[in-house]
Tab-separated table of C-alpha atoms in Angstrom:
chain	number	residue	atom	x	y	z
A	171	UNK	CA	0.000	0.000	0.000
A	172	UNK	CA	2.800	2.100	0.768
A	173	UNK	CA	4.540	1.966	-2.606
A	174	UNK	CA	1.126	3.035	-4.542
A	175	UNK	CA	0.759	5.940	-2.352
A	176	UNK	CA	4.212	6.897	-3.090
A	177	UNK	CA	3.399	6.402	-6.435
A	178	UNK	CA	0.309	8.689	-6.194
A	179	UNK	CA	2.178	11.461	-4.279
A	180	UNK	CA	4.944	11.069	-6.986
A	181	UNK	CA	2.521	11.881	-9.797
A	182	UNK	CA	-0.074	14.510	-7.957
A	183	UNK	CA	2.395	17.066	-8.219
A	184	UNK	CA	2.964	17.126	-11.930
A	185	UNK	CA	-1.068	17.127	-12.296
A	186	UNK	CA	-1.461	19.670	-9.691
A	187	UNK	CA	1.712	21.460	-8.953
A	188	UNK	CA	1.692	25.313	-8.874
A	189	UNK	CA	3.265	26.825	-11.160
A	190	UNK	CA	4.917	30.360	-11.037
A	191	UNK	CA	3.357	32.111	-14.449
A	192	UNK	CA	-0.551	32.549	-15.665
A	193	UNK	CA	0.958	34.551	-18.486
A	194	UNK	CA	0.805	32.715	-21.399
A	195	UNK	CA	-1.310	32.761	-24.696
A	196	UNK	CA	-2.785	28.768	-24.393
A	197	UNK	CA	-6.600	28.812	-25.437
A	198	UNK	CA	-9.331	28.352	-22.821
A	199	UNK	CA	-10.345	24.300	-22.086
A	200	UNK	CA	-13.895	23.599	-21.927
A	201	UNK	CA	-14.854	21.302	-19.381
A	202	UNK	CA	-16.242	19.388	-21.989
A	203	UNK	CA	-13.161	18.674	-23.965
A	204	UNK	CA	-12.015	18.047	-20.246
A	205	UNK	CA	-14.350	15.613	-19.993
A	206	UNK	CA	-13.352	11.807	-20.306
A	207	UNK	CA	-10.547	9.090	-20.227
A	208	UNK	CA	-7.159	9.865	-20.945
A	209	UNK	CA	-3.834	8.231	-20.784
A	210	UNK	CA	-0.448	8.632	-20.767
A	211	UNK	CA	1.837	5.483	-21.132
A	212	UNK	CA	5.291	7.921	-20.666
A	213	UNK	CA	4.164	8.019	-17.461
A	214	UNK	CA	1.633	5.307	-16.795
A	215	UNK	CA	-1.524	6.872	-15.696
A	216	UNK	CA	-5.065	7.399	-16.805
A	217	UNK	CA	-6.758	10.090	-15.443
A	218	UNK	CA	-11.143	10.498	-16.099
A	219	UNK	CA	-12.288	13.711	-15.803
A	220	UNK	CA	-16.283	13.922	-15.020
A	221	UNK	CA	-17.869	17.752	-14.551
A	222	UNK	CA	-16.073	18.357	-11.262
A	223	UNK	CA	-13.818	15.181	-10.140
A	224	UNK	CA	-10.500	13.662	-11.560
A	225	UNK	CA	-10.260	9.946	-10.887
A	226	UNK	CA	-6.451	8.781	-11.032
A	227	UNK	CA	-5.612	5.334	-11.944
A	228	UNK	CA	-1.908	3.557	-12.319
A	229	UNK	CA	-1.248	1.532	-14.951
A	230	UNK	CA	0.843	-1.629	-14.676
A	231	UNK	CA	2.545	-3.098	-17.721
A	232	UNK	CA	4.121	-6.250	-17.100
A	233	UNK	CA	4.672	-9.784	-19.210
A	234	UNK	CA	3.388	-7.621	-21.763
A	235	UNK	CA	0.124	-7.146	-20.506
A	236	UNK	CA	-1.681	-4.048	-19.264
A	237	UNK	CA	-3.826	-3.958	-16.394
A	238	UNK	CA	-5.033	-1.420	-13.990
A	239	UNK	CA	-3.883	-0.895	-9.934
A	240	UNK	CA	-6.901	-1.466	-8.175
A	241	UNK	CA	-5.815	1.502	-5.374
A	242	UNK	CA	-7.554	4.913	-6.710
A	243	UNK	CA	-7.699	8.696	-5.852
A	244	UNK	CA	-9.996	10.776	-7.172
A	245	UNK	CA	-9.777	15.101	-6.692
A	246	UNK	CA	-12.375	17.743	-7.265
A	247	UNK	CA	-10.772	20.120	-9.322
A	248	UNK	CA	-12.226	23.343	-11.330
A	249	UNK	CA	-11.175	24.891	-14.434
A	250	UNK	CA	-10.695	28.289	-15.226
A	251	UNK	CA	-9.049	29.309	-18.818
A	252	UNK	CA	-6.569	26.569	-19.472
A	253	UNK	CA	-5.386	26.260	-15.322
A	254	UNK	CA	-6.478	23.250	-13.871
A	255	UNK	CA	-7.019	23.919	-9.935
A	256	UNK	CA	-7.402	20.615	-7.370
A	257	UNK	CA	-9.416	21.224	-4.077
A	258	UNK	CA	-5.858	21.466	-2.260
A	259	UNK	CA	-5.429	24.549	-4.642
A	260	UNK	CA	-2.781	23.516	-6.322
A	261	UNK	CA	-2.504	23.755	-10.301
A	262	UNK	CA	-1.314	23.346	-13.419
A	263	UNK	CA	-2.002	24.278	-16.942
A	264	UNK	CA	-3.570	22.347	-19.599
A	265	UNK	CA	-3.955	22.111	-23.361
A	266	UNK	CA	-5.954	20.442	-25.556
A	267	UNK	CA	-4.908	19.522	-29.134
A	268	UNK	CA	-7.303	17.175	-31.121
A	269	UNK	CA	-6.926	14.079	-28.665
A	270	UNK	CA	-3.863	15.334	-26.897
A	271	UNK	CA	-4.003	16.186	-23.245
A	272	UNK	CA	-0.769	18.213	-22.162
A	273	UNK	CA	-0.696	18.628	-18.543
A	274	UNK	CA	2.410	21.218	-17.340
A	275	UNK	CA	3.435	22.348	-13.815
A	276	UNK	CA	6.291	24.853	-15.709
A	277	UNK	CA	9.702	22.304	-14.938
A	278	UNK	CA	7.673	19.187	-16.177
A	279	UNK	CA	4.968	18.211	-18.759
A	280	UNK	CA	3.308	14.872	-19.382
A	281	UNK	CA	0.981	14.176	-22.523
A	282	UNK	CA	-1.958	12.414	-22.510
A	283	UNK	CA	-4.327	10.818	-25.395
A	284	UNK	CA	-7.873	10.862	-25.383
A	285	UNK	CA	-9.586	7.214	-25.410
A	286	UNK	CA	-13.272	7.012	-25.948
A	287	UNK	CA	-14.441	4.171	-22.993
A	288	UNK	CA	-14.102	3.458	-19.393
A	289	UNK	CA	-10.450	2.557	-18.458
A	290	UNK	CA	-10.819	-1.270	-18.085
A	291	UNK	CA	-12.115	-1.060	-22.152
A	292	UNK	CA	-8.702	0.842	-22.466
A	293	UNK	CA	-6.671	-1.868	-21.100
A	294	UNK	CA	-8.630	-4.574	-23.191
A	295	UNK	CA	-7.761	-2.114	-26.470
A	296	UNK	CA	-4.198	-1.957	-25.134
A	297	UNK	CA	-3.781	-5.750	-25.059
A	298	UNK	CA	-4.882	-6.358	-28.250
């Protein structure tokens, strides 16, 4: 249990991490572009955004197969412009490019890619 919440704390900070600049020209994000499953394999996470929660999932890859860490966490969070803000208040700013996510806390950015389904469908597509 410890190592998954060291895993969690380890990748909370790059979603939500303050950053020390708004200024920048990145388009608003509609909460429903927001909206859905997305996935990052660079880092191994899929993160489903509903109207006002985040739910985090790990992703395990080994013998070739993908599955999903049962342990979860799952944020409020609100949306203003392109800043992402958790109920902690920290944040970080967002982009969205066709089915790109890009997530940046201003030292480190990860990229995830939209997938249309529920994350166990996403490790079924990944297996394939």
């Amino acid at each position: 249990m410890k190592k998954y919440l060291f895993l969690l704390l380890m990748a909370m900070p790059l979603m939500f991490a303050g950053c020390g600049s708004d200024d920048d020209d990145t388009p608003s994000v509609s909460k429903s572009e927001l909206i859905g499953t997305w996935y990052t394999l660079d880092d191994d996470w899929v993160l489903v955004f509903i109207e006002s929660t985040v739910t985090q999932y790990e992703i395990w890859h080994t013998g070739g197969v993908y599955s999903l860490n049962s342990y979860t966490v799952s944020n409020r969070y609100t949306l203003s412009g392109n800043r992402i803000t958790s109920e902690e208040g920290l944040s970080a700013n967002i982009a969205i490019n066709g089915n790109k996510l890009t997530v940046s806390n201003g030292s480190e950015t990860l990229v995830y890619t939209k997938y249309n389904g529920t994350p166990q469908q996403l490790m079924d597509y990944l297996n394939k």
